[in-house]
CSV table of C-alpha atoms in Angstrom, one decimal:
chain,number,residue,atom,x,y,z
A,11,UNK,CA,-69.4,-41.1,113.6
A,12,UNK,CA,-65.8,-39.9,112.8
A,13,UNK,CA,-66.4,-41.3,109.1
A,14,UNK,CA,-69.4,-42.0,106.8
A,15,UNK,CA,-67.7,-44.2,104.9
A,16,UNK,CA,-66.4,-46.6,106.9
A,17,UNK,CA,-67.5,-50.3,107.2
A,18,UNK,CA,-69.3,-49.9,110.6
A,19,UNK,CA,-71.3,-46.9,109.3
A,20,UNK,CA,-72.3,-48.7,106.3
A,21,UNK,CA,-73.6,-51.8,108.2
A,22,UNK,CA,-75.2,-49.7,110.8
A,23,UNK,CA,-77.0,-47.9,107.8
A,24,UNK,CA,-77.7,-51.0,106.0
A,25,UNK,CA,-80.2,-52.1,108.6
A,26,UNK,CA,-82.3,-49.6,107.4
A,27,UNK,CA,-83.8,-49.1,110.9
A,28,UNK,CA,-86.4,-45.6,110.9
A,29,UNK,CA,-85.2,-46.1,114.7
A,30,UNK,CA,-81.0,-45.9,113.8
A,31,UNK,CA,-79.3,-43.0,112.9
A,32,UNK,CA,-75.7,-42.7,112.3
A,33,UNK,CA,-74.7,-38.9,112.3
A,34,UNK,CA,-71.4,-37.8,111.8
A,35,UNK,CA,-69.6,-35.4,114.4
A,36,UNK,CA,-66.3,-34.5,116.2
A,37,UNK,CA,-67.3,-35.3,119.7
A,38,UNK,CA,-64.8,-32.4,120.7
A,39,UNK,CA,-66.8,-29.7,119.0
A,40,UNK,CA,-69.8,-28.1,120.7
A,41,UNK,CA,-71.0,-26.7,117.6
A,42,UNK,CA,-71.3,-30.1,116.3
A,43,UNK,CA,-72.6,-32.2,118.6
A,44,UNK,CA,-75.7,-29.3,119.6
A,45,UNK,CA,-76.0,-29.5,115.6
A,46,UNK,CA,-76.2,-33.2,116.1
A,47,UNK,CA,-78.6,-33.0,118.8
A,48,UNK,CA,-80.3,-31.0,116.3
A,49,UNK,CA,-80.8,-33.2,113.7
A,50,UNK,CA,-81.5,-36.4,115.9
A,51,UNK,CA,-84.4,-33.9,117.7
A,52,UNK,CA,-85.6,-33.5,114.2
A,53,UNK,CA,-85.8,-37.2,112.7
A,54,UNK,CA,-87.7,-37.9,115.7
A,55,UNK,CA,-91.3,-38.9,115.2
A,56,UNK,CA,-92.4,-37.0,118.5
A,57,UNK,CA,-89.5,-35.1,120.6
A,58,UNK,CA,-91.5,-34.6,123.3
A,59,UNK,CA,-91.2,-38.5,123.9
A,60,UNK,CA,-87.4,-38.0,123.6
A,61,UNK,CA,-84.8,-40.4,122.3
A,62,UNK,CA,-84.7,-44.0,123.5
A,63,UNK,CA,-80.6,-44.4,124.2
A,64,UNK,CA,-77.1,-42.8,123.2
A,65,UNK,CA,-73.9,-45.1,122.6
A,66,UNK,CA,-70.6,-43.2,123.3
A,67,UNK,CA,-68.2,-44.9,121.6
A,68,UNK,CA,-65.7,-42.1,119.9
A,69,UNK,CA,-61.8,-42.8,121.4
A,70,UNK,CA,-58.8,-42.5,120.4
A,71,UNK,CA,-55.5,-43.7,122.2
A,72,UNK,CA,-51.6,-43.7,121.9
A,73,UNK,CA,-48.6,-45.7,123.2
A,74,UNK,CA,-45.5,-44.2,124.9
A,75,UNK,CA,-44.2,-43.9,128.6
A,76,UNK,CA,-45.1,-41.2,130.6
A,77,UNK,CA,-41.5,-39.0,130.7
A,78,UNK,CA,-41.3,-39.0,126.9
A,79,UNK,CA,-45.5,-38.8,126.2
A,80,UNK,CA,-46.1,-35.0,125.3
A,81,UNK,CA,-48.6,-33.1,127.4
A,82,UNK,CA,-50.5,-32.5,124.1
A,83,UNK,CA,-51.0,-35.9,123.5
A,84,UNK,CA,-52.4,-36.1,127.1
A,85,UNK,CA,-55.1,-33.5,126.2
A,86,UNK,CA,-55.6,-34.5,122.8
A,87,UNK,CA,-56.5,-38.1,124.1
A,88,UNK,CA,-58.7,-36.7,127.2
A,89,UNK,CA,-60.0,-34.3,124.9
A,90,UNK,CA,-61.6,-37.2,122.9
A,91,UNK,CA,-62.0,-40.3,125.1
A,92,UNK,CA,-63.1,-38.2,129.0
A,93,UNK,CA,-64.8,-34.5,127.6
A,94,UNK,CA,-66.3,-36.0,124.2
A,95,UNK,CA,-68.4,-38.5,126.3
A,96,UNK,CA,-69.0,-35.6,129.1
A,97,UNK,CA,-70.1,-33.2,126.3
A,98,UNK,CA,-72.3,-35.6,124.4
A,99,UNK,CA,-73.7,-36.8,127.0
A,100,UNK,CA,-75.0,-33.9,128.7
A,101,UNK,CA,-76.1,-32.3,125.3
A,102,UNK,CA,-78.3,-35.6,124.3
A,103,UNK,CA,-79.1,-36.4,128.2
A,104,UNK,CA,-82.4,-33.8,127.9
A,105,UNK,CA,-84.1,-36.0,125.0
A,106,UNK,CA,-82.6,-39.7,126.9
A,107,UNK,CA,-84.8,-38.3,130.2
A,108,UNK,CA,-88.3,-37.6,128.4
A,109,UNK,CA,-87.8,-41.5,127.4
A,110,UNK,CA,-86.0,-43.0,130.1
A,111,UNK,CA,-83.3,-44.3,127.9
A,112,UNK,CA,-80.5,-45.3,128.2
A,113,UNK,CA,-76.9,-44.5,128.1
A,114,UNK,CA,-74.1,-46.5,126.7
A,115,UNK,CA,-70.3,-45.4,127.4
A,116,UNK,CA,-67.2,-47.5,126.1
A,117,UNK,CA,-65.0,-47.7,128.3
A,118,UNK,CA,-62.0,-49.9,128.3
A,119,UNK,CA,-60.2,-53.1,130.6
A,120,UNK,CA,-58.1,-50.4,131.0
A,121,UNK,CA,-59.9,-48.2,132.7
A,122,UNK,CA,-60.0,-50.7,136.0
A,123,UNK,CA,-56.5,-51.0,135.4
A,124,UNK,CA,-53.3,-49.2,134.9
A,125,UNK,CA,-51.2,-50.7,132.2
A,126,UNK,CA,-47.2,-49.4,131.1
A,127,UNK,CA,-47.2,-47.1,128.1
A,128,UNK,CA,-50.9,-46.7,127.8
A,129,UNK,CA,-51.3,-43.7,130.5
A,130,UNK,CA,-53.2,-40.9,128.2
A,131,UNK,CA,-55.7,-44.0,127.2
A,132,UNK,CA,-55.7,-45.2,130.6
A,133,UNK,CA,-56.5,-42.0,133.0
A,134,UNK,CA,-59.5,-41.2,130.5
A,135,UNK,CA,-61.1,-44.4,130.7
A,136,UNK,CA,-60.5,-44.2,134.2
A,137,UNK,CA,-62.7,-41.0,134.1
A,138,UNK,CA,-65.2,-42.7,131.8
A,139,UNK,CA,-65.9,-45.1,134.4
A,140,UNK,CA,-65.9,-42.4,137.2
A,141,UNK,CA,-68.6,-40.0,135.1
A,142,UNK,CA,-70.4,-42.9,134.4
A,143,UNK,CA,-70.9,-44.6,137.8
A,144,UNK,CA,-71.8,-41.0,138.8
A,145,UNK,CA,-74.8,-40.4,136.0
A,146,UNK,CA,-75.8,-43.8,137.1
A,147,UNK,CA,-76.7,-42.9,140.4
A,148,UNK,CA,-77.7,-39.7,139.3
A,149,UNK,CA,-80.3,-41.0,136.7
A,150,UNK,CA,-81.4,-44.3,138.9
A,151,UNK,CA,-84.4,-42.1,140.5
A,152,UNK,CA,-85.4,-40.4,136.6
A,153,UNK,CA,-85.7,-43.9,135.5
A,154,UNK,CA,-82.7,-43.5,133.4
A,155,UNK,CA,-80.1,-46.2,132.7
A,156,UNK,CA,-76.3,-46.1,132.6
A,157,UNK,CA,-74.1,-48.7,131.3
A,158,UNK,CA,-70.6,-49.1,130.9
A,159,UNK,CA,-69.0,-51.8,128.1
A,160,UNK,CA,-65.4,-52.7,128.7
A,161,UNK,CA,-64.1,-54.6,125.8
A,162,UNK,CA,-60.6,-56.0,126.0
A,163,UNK,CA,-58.1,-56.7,123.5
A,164,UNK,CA,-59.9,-53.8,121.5
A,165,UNK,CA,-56.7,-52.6,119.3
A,166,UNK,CA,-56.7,-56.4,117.7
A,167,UNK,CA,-60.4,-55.8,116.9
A,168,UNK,CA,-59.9,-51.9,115.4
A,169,UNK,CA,-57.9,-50.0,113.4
A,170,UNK,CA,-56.6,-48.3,116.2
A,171,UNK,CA,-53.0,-49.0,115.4
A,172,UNK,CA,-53.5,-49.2,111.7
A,173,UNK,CA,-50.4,-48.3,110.1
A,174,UNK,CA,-52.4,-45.6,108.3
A,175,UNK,CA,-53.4,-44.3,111.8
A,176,UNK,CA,-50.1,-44.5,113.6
């Protein structure tokens, strides 16, 4: 979770579910999410039986055309959106294996399709859907499960383009 206080965070820790825990991390960090897979490992009532499912869900995404869209900005969105799921998932993947869980990656419309001025957003979720048809068939004999969500019209539904964001 990129912030405790937000409203999403709040319901989710309103449910007060022994079996839900929102943990906030920079998905771009490997010190933060091993500590994360630290502290999940810990609030577990038995490790050994692992953790039931994982939700990737952290993204961030930008507008511009391609010729005037800054190389940084490509890395900065496919540090978030493609490597944050990659590292996440790998770290948490041991624990999601004991159980044969399940994991959840949100992906985008956009990553089935191209779309003008959306290319940093767009090659990522590209590569989300990529990594995760490839877990899938991975994890299919390890009883694992992989699922992809691909919401559309997402920026009317977020604070994506916020103007405190923009």
């Amino acid at each position: 979770m990129k912030d405790k206080g937000h409203d999403g965070v709040k319901e989710l820790d309103s449910l007060n579910s022994d079996r839900l825990r929102t943990v906030q991390l920079n998905v771009c960090s490997s010190e933060e999410v091993e500590k994360a897979v630290e502290i999940v490992r810990s609030s577990l009532k038995d490790p050994e039986k692992g953790m039931w499912g994982l939700v990737n869900n952290a993204g961030i995404s930008t507008f511009g055309e391609v010729e005037f869209t800054s190389l940084e900005t490509y890395k900065q969105v496919a540090e978030v959106n493609l490597w944050g799921t990659v590292r996440m998932t790998k770290s948490f993947l041991p624990l999601i294996r004991r159980a044969k869980g399940r994991v959840v990656n949100i992906s985008s419309m956009l990553g089935r399709m191209a779309n003008p001025a959306r290319s940093p957003y767009c090659i990522t979720k590209f590569g989300v859907e990529a990594f995760s048809d490839c877990l899938r068939y991975e994890m299919y004999p390890l009883g694992v499960k992989v699922s992809v969500v691909e919401p559309g019209n997402f920026i009317a539904a977020t604070s994506l383009y916020s103007p405190e964001s923009i």
